[in-house]
Structures are given as structure tokens and as C-alpha cells.
Amino acid sequence: MLQQVTLSIDGAQVEAVRGTSVLDVAVEYGICIPHLCHIPSLSDFGGCRLCVVELIENSRSKVTTSCTLLVQDDMVVRTNTEKIRKLRRNIAELLVAQAPNSRAIQDIAVRCGVSQVRYPFRNESCVLCGRCVRLCTELWSARAIGFVGRGKDRHVDFPFGVRPDVCKQCQACVQHCPMTITPCDGPMEPGEERLCGKCEAQLLIAESAPDSCIWCELGVGFGCARHAS
Amino acid sequence: MPRLDTKDDLSALRTSLAAARSHVRASITVCGGTGCQASGCRAVIAALQQELRAQGYEESVHLRVTGCHGFCEQGPIMVVEPGNIFYCHLAPADMPEIVADTIGRGEIVERLLYTDPVSGNTVRAESEIPFYRAQDRTLLAFNPRIDPRSLADFVAVGGYSALARTLAEYDPEEVIREITASGLRGRGGGGFPTGRKWASCRAAPGDEKYVICNADEGDPGAYMDRSLLEGNPHLVLEGMLIGAYAVGAQHGYIYVRNEYPLAVAHAREAVEQAREFGLLGRDILGSHLSFDVEVARGGGAFVCGESTALMASLEGKVGEPRPKDVHTVEQGLWNKPTTLNNVETWANVPLIMQHGAAWFSQKGTKGSKGTKIFALTGRVKNTGLVEVEMGTPLRTILFDIGGGASDGVAIKAVQTGGPSGGCLPAEQFDLPVDFDTLAQAGSMVGSGGMVVMDEHSCMVDVARYFLKFLQDESCGKCVPCRIGIDRMLEIVTDITEGRGRPEQIDLMEELGETVRETALCALGKTAPNPVLSTLQYFREEYEAHIAQQRCPAGVCRALIEYVIDEEKCTGCGACTRACPRDAIRGEAKKPHAIDAGLCHRCGICAAECRSDAVVVR
Ligand SMILES: Cc1cc2nc3c(=O)[nH]c(=O)nc-3n(C[C@H](O)[C@H](O)[C@H](O)COP(=O)(O)O)c2cc1C
Ligand code: SF4
Ligand code: SF4
Ligand code: FES
């Protein structure tokens, strides 16, 4: 039997099924919590940390990721406090400085309010969000790709670098990769990396009314769970 | 060996051991720990055995090879009883003399005694050595008294009686109440109240539960867990048995760092012996407790010591942390309720059950009870394992035990808590060392690393060193840790290499806060500590690097200049010959000079000069 719980997200009392994550529930109710590594129906591994929220327990607040936080009765969650906005802006700034050559990442930067990038740009082609890995492992049970290496050396690869037979080249990994979506003005050559920010107008709506998702264009870019479902 | 079926069997064994040992006239204790093995204790032990045999003392003198005493820098070391005579820096060639003089005639071999580097006096008795005297050796006190490979030795000093008593007189809830009342907090870094952890694990639904001992100890320079497990494995096992009884676990694991072969061997041996004696297995000591332990080798990465990564690694998966929105006490190993504690935490448990919660909690401060072992290293005279009462001021540890600055240069800071701890300045040396005080001051007790730094250490460079370690050890799963540490390292490197900009300090502070708040596991959450604490206490050093392009400690190569003091230079030319860049010129017997353009600041000239004429500016 599905058990219902009632929790509070940004002051609104919402009902949800036990076992779902705060992120899924919030998105379903039109409360926008930016996210990247989360794909509905796949497991969450809490890698990008963009979906952080404040969980209020005994009048103390704890920062945690909403994709890995399961709803509970009487839970109190805040998704849009001053503190959260600053934290996710800083994470998005790290991401866009690392991999600016993607509309998805640029969209996330805009959505999270990044208006300047204080680090030298790099031009990496993977943000290690693990969407491809989990898709391949969990949806197709193929395990054709996985993470290899630790820390700075971590990357996605075939086992021992060779494409195994279980990989049917279905391209699902590519379709769900945020790095395969080119920036609106086309790819950025090395040395041209920048913060795009052209969609900033979209931000006004998302930031001022975060609890009333308007199916903004930014969500299309980064594969927001609301557009996906 | 007889199986111990009841509590009385255990007491009977203890009595018979005491009787069998009563004829021993004298004893020699030699440390066989990893530290002393490195300085050659095995050859010393072999020579000693031979000499005892040759001089006819094989029966009457008891030779005991023990685990680490914590004074490895003096190794190989030995204590002779009666007399408590302490000999250090031993060589095999010293053995005939020791046996003939000290054992044979009761005379002391003066040249092998320890010289206190502070007073310059020689010390005879081990108990008189200042390094030991100022400590409160409660856990470590066992190490010199037992052969870690002998269950009998452990039983002879009272081992397993806490377990017997617990099984006979307490029910599991009472054990948890006792541990909670003692105020014991985890020694593995987090300082989480042990009783509370056990209570949650006991309350978690499910019949299958696990207890795990975390002996992964990956902090550079830390070795207290190694010394405990290597030197007294049965104490750790006894603690785990009591814990298993309390939380209702049937299986246990000791997860030992891969690079600790001796600890692995001793833990395995202890487990086998305990099985033989019936202390592991079914119906232990006539109770209903059934429990067995397996020793597993670590995954070889620092992050494998993190609780969820450790459990993943035990399950045969990649040792990577997972989010802990569901705690491991509810869903840990194989998704079953699991209690994970550190080696030192487990080692405290039997003592608490033996002497009572009140005995344990009389030591320490309001929030931190008992004693804690620290690994003291760096620029102090005495280094080694230091066990003190919680709340002991830093100053006592650095000066009374450590003997103060090692070579006349003032101590500037102490870094506590391992790689992601913080640096505390001399003004803070009166702080009592306990979980809460150190955390408030921007550092932490952590697992107990303590690195002392003097005026020759550049605090920006220190921060860079620890960031580098953490960057190498980050698993790379989450963005704030993987990219955040990398960016902090980039900035700190900029600063040490003279490219720093003033606004980078604020950026680093903001980034540090973000990483601390949002990283997935405690590695990332604590990784900014070295930067944030040095920024808090040594900001002027950062500013000097940036604004004045100067490294006050003379460490950062890009910001220093080697010059020759004309007054001191004798014109001998040693530096000219040594310089790999041909950057030094000068006529014989006249003051030389360094061409700053050619010099790449390797410092070889300074090391070569016998007149100390090459100075850093
Ligand atoms: C990166 C990382 C490494 C750790 N390494 C160790 C370790 O080597 N030994 C240890 O006991 N705890 C280590 N810990 C702490 C454990 O996660 C855990 O808190 C501890 O083992 C719990 O035992 P305690 O409550 O007795 O301290 C580490 C934590 C992190 C984040
Ligand atoms: S390849 Fe794409 S989907 Fe896969 S981890 Fe990298 S960024 Fe994410
Ligand atoms: S904080 Fe660091 S070590 Fe922990 S999960 Fe994230 S990347 Fe891995
Ligand atoms: S961490 Fe939650 S969506 Fe990435």
C-alpha cells in the first residue's frame, strides 16, 4: 500500500508518497530546485550537489541534497533561502568554469544566478554527472560504461577502455549527456570560453517565483526532471 | 588450549597463568612494533635470545616482544625489570653487555640510557622519562605489558574479564546505558557519541546486524590505531564482542589498512586464538552471545576509511562514499543495521565496562571524556604517540611532553586533526584539547594527528600541501570536493608562486564555505579547514605573498632570493662549484655574488656554504 506523508516545502504543505525524494515531490508541485545528475526513475547518487536544500530539524538547519532525501511526515524543507541560493550559485559557477561549452551547463549557471565567473575557464568535455553511467547500468542493465579512476583522474570509460559487446550503441547515454548540447551561439573554441547569460530574462521569473514553475526554457536545456516526465 | 565455557573457566585460567609465571626472576621487554622494526629491533631480539641462552638465563628471564610503546624515534627500545631500566637505540652488539651486566650483576649500561633532550640529563627508569611522565597512558599502558600474539598474556593482565562480567551481569540495554553514561565519543574523527550510535543500531529493525572496526587509518603521520591493533588486538576484539552483544550483531569485521601487514597478522592471529578459546563462536562464555569476526584488508585509498565507502569496499564494490540521508546504523553493510567504530573507540569499551562509566567520565572535559592518543610529529624534541586526558592544554602536549621546539626556532603553529584539520597559532596553545574546543577554534581533534610547525614553515605552503593531499585522495564523485578543492589548490598555488591577487582571498573563503556545506562526505566537508584556518590565523602571511611578493618564512621558491652576505663570505668558492646553474661568481678569497637571473633557488649553495654566508631574503 502506498503510504502518504505530509511535509512542508517552502512553507507549503504538500502530500507525497513515502519513498519518493524531496526533489521529485518538489518538481511535481512546480517548485523549482535546479539539478543536474538527477534523472527521474534512475537512482540518485548525489554527485552534482546543485539540488541542495535546507532541512530544518529541531529548529536547526542542515544542508543536504534533495534528490537523496526521502520525504517523511512533518519534514520541513526550504529550497530557496539566501544561503541555498548562494551555495548553489557557487556550485554552478564551479561547473560553468569547468565546462562552459554546453548549453545545459550555461542554462544551469543562469538559473542559479551566476553573473560572473571568478575562475579561469577550462574546457572539459565531461562534468562527471554520471547520467550516462546510471542510465546504462540501471535502465539497460548493460554496465557498458562506468567511472574509472579517482579524484582528478576520474572519467567515464568502457571497462579496460574497450567497447564491450553488451554495448549496443543505442546512444541513450549521449542523448542524456548535458555536454552534447551545444551553446546557442555554437561551440566555444579554446580561449573563447565565457559565461553566455543571454537567457537571463528567464531567470527573473524563476528566481522571483521559484514555487511556480513556468516550464521555462532553461529546464529544456539541462533536462530538468519536469520536462523529462 | 582449553575452551573457556564459563566465566569461572576464565578466572581459573588467569590464576593458573599467575602461578606459572611466579618463578620469573626478571623480564626484558623489547618493542616489536612497526616503528621499532624499521630501526632494526628484529636483529636485536634475535641477538638477545641467543645471548640469554648462552648465558643461561633462558628459563629465569622472561623475554617479551610487545607492540608499540609510542616512542619509536628512540627505537629499538627495551625495558628491564626489576628496576624499570630503559635502554634505547639498541644494536645487536649491545646484547651481551646487557645480559651480563644488567641481568647478571644488576648494573646499568650507562651508554644505552636515554638522554632527555631538554635537560641533557640521562634517565634510568622508563617511568622517569618526561615524554612518558606527563602523559596519562590508560590504553597504551597495556602495550608494554603484553605480547600481542598471546591471548594468555592478555588474560593475565585482566583481559576478557570485562566481557565475562558484561555477559553475566548486564543486559544489552544496560550496556548501552553504561556506554552512554560514560560519555565516550568516537575516536575516528567525527566524535559521535558511541552510546547513541549503539542505541540507534539496536533499535533499527532487523535480526541481522554487523559491527565493524575501522582500522583504515589513512592520515599521513598517524599511527595510533596501528599501534593499538598491532600491540593489543584482543582489547579491540573484546570491545567488539561487548558491542556486538549490545547492538545484537552476529558478525563483525576488522577493516585494516592495506599497508599495515603486522596489524593484519596480529588481528588475524587474535581472532583465531579467540575462536580456539571459545571467545568467538557460539554461546560465548556460556551466554547466548554468538559472534564471529573476519579481518579484511583495506581498499588502499584514504577515502575508504569513510563509513559508507568502507562498507561499499567490504561488499566488494568501489570504495566511494554515498549520501547518508539514511544512516548506516539503519542500513549499513549489505543494507543491514551496522555499528562502525574506530579502533581506539573499541579499545575504550572493555575499560568502561570493567571500571564503570563514572570512572571513565571523571577524566576529560564537559563534552569530551576519557583519554585520547595523539601522534605528535614535526618540530618538537620528542615525537611519538601521546596519550593524554581530554582537555589537556596544547601547551602541555607540545612543551611538557614534546619538549618544546626542536632546534631553537620558535614554534609557530600546530596542525591538529589530520590532513583536513586546522592550524592553530601559538596564541591558542592554552586551549584545552577536546572535540568541541578545537572545532570552535577552526580545527578538530580528528583522529589525533598533531604536526608541530616552527618559524621555518610557511603557512600558505602548509595549506597547499594539505590541499594537494586531499585533491589526490578525493574520490571525485561530487562537484564541490572534486572541483572545489582543485580550485582552492589553484589559487593557493598562484599565491605561493607570486601570481596571487587580493580578491582571491575572499573568493577562497567563500568557496571554502561552499565546499564545507555542500560536499557529499566528510572528506570534502572538512577539506577547506587547512585553508580557512590558516586564513583565520595567518592571514598576514597570505597578504605578504600577494601584496609584497614576499614569503615571510622563506619557503616559497618563487618569492625568495638567495644572497651572499659579504661580511661572512670567505670566498672559498664551495657555492660556485656546487651551483647547478653556474649562477655564482667571485674571485678567490673575495666575497662572491649570486646572479638572481640565473638562480633558480634550489638552495644547494646555502647547504654547501660552511660560513653560513648564503641567506634567504
Ligand atoms: C575521508 C575519511 C576518512 C576516514 N578515515 C577513517 C579512518 O581511517 N579510521 C576511522 O576510524 N575513521 C575514519 N573516518 C571516520 C569514519 O567515517 C567514521 O566516522 C568512524 O570510523 C566512526 O567511528 P567512531 O564513531 O568510533 O569514530 C574517516 C572519515 C572520512 C570522511
Ligand atoms: S559523459 Fe555526459 S552524461 Fe556522462 S558523466 Fe559525463 S557529462 Fe555526465
Ligand atoms: S566529498 Fe569528495 S570524497 Fe566525498 S564523495 Fe564528494 S568527491 Fe568523494
Ligand atoms: S545531487 Fe541532486 S540532482 Fe545532482
CSV table of N, CA and C and ligand atoms in Angstrom, one decimal, chain B residues 184-194 197-198 212-219 225 255 257 301-310 321 324 339-346 420 435 446-447 470 473 521-526, ligand 1:
chain,number,residue,atom,x,y,z
B,184,LEU,N,31.6,8.4,26.2
B,184,LEU,CA,32.5,8.0,25.2
B,184,LEU,C,32.1,8.6,23.8
B,185,ARG,N,33.0,9.2,23.1
B,185,ARG,CA,32.7,9.7,21.7
B,185,ARG,C,33.7,9.1,20.8
B,186,GLY,N,33.3,8.9,19.5
B,186,GLY,CA,34.1,8.2,18.6
B,186,GLY,C,35.5,8.8,18.4
B,187,ARG,N,36.5,8.0,18.3
B,187,ARG,CA,37.9,8.4,18.2
B,187,ARG,C,38.3,8.5,16.7
B,188,GLY,N,37.4,8.2,15.8
B,188,GLY,CA,37.8,8.1,14.4
B,188,GLY,C,37.8,9.4,13.7
B,189,GLY,N,37.4,10.5,14.3
B,189,GLY,CA,37.4,11.8,13.7
B,189,GLY,C,36.1,12.5,13.9
B,190,GLY,N,35.0,11.9,13.9
B,190,GLY,CA,33.7,12.6,14.0
B,190,GLY,C,33.3,12.9,15.4
B,191,GLY,N,33.8,12.2,16.4
B,191,GLY,CA,33.4,12.4,17.7
B,191,GLY,C,32.0,12.2,18.1
B,192,PHE,N,31.3,11.3,17.3
B,192,PHE,CA,29.9,11.0,17.6
B,192,PHE,C,29.8,10.1,18.8
B,193,PRO,N,28.7,10.5,19.7
B,193,PRO,CA,28.6,9.7,20.9
B,193,PRO,C,28.3,8.2,20.6
B,194,THR,N,29.2,7.4,21.2
B,194,THR,CA,29.1,6.0,20.9
B,194,THR,C,27.9,5.3,21.4
B,197,LYS,N,25.0,6.0,19.1
B,197,LYS,CA,25.1,5.2,17.8
B,197,LYS,C,24.6,3.7,18.1
B,198,TRP,N,25.1,3.1,19.2
B,198,TRP,CA,24.7,1.8,19.5
B,198,TRP,C,23.2,1.7,19.7
B,212,ILE,N,31.6,-3.2,13.0
B,212,ILE,CA,32.9,-3.1,12.2
B,212,ILE,C,33.9,-2.3,13.0
B,213,CYS,N,35.1,-2.7,12.9
B,213,CYS,CA,36.2,-1.9,13.5
B,213,CYS,C,36.9,-1.2,12.3
B,214,ASN,N,37.0,0.1,12.4
B,214,ASN,CA,37.6,0.9,11.4
B,214,ASN,C,39.1,1.0,11.7
B,215,ALA,N,40.0,0.3,11.0
B,215,ALA,CA,41.4,0.4,11.2
B,215,ALA,C,42.1,0.8,9.9
B,216,ASP,N,41.4,1.7,9.2
B,216,ASP,CA,41.9,2.1,7.9
B,216,ASP,C,43.0,3.1,8.0
B,217,GLU,N,42.9,3.9,9.0
B,217,GLU,CA,43.9,4.9,9.3
B,217,GLU,C,44.8,5.4,8.2
B,218,GLY,N,44.3,6.3,7.4
B,218,GLY,CA,45.0,6.8,6.2
B,218,GLY,C,45.7,8.1,6.4
B,219,ASP,N,45.5,8.8,7.6
B,219,ASP,CA,46.1,10.1,7.8
B,219,ASP,C,47.6,10.0,7.7
B,225,ASP,N,46.1,3.9,15.8
B,225,ASP,CA,45.2,2.8,15.6
B,225,ASP,C,46.1,1.5,15.2
B,255,TYR,N,38.5,-3.9,9.6
B,255,TYR,CA,38.9,-3.4,8.3
B,255,TYR,C,40.2,-2.7,8.4
B,257,ARG,N,43.9,-1.2,7.2
B,257,ARG,CA,44.6,-0.5,6.1
B,257,ARG,C,45.6,-1.5,5.5
B,301,ALA,N,42.7,3.3,-0.4
B,301,ALA,CA,42.6,4.7,-0.6
B,301,ALA,C,42.1,5.4,0.7
B,302,PHE,N,42.6,6.6,1.0
B,302,PHE,CA,42.2,7.3,2.2
B,302,PHE,C,40.7,7.4,2.4
B,303,VAL,N,40.0,7.6,1.3
B,303,VAL,CA,38.5,7.8,1.4
B,303,VAL,C,37.8,6.5,1.8
B,304,CYS,N,38.5,5.3,1.7
B,304,CYS,CA,37.9,4.0,2.1
B,304,CYS,C,37.7,4.0,3.6
B,305,GLY,N,38.3,4.9,4.4
B,305,GLY,CA,38.1,5.0,5.8
B,305,GLY,C,36.7,5.6,6.2
B,306,GLU,N,36.1,6.3,5.2
B,306,GLU,CA,34.8,6.9,5.4
B,306,GLU,C,33.8,5.8,5.5
B,307,SER,N,32.8,6.0,6.4
B,307,SER,CA,32.0,4.9,6.8
B,307,SER,C,31.3,4.2,5.6
B,308,THR,N,30.6,5.0,4.8
B,308,THR,CA,29.9,4.3,3.7
B,308,THR,C,30.8,3.8,2.6
B,309,ALA,N,31.9,4.4,2.4
B,309,ALA,CA,32.9,3.9,1.4
B,309,ALA,C,33.5,2.6,1.9
B,310,LEU,N,33.8,2.6,3.2
B,310,LEU,CA,34.3,1.4,3.8
B,310,LEU,C,33.4,0.2,3.7
B,321,PRO,N,32.1,7.0,-1.1
B,321,PRO,CA,31.0,7.4,-0.2
B,321,PRO,C,29.7,7.5,-0.9
B,324,LYS,N,24.4,10.1,3.1
B,324,LYS,CA,24.0,9.5,4.3
B,324,LYS,C,22.6,9.9,4.8
B,339,THR,N,27.1,-1.1,13.1
B,339,THR,CA,27.8,-0.1,14.0
B,339,THR,C,29.2,-0.2,13.6
B,340,LEU,N,29.7,1.0,13.2
B,340,LEU,CA,31.1,1.2,12.8
B,340,LEU,C,31.8,2.0,13.9
B,341,ASN,N,32.8,1.5,14.5
B,341,ASN,CA,33.6,2.3,15.4
B,341,ASN,C,35.1,2.2,15.1
B,342,ASN,N,35.8,3.2,15.5
B,342,ASN,CA,37.2,3.3,15.3
B,342,ASN,C,37.9,2.3,16.3
B,343,VAL,N,39.2,1.9,16.0
B,343,VAL,CA,40.0,1.1,16.8
B,343,VAL,C,40.0,1.6,18.3
B,344,GLU,N,40.4,2.8,18.4
B,344,GLU,CA,40.5,3.4,19.8
B,344,GLU,C,39.2,3.4,20.5
B,345,THR,N,38.1,3.7,19.8
B,345,THR,CA,36.8,3.7,20.4
B,345,THR,C,36.5,2.3,21.0
B,346,TRP,N,36.7,1.3,20.2
B,346,TRP,CA,36.5,-0.1,20.6
B,346,TRP,C,37.4,-0.4,21.8
B,420,SER,N,42.8,17.2,7.0
B,420,SER,CA,41.7,18.2,6.9
B,420,SER,C,41.4,18.8,8.2
B,435,PHE,N,37.0,17.8,21.8
B,435,PHE,CA,36.3,17.8,20.5
B,435,PHE,C,35.7,19.2,20.2
B,446,GLY,N,39.9,15.3,15.2
B,446,GLY,CA,40.1,14.4,14.2
B,446,GLY,C,40.5,13.0,14.7
B,447,SER,N,41.4,12.4,14.0
B,447,SER,CA,41.8,11.1,14.5
B,447,SER,C,43.0,11.2,15.4
B,470,LEU,N,44.6,16.2,-0.2
B,470,LEU,CA,43.1,15.9,-0.3
B,470,LEU,C,42.7,15.9,-1.8
B,473,GLU,N,43.3,12.5,-2.9
B,473,GLU,CA,42.5,11.5,-2.2
B,473,GLU,C,41.0,11.6,-2.4
B,521,CYS,N,30.6,13.9,1.3
B,521,CYS,CA,31.1,13.2,2.5
B,521,CYS,C,32.0,14.1,3.3
B,522,ALA,N,32.4,13.6,4.5
B,522,ALA,CA,33.2,14.4,5.4
B,522,ALA,C,34.6,14.7,4.8
B,523,LEU,N,35.1,14.0,3.9
B,523,LEU,CA,36.4,14.4,3.3
B,523,LEU,C,36.2,15.8,2.7
B,524,GLY,N,35.2,15.9,1.8
B,524,GLY,CA,35.0,17.2,1.2
B,524,GLY,C,34.6,18.3,2.2
B,525,LYS,N,33.7,17.9,3.1
B,525,LYS,CA,33.2,18.9,4.1
B,525,LYS,C,34.3,19.5,5.0
B,526,THR,N,35.4,18.7,5.2
B,526,THR,CA,36.4,19.2,6.1
B,526,THR,C,37.6,19.7,5.3
C,1,LIG,C1,37.8,10.6,4.2
C,1,LIG,C2,37.6,10.0,5.6
C,1,LIG,C3,38.5,9.0,6.1
C,1,LIG,C4,38.2,8.4,7.3
C,1,LIG,N1,39.2,7.6,7.8
C,1,LIG,C5,38.9,7.0,8.9
C,1,LIG,C6,39.9,6.0,9.5
C,1,LIG,O1,40.9,5.7,8.8
C,1,LIG,N2,39.6,5.4,10.6
C,1,LIG,C7,38.5,5.7,11.4
C,1,LIG,O2,38.3,5.2,12.4
C,1,LIG,N3,37.6,6.6,10.9
C,1,LIG,C8,37.8,7.2,9.7
C,1,LIG,N4,36.9,8.1,9.3
C,1,LIG,C9,35.7,8.4,10.1
C,1,LIG,C10,34.6,7.3,9.8
C,1,LIG,O3,33.8,7.8,8.7
C,1,LIG,C11,33.7,7.1,10.9
C,1,LIG,O4,33.2,8.3,11.3
C,1,LIG,C12,34.3,6.4,12.1
C,1,LIG,O5,35.0,5.3,11.8
C,1,LIG,C13,33.3,6.1,13.1
C,1,LIG,O6,33.8,5.5,14.3
C,1,LIG,P1,33.9,6.3,15.7
C,1,LIG,O7,32.5,6.8,15.9
C,1,LIG,O8,34.3,5.3,16.7
C,1,LIG,O9,34.8,7.5,15.5
C,1,LIG,C14,37.1,8.8,8.0
C,1,LIG,C15,36.2,9.7,7.5
C,1,LIG,C16,36.4,10.3,6.3
C,1,LIG,C17,35.5,11.3,5.8
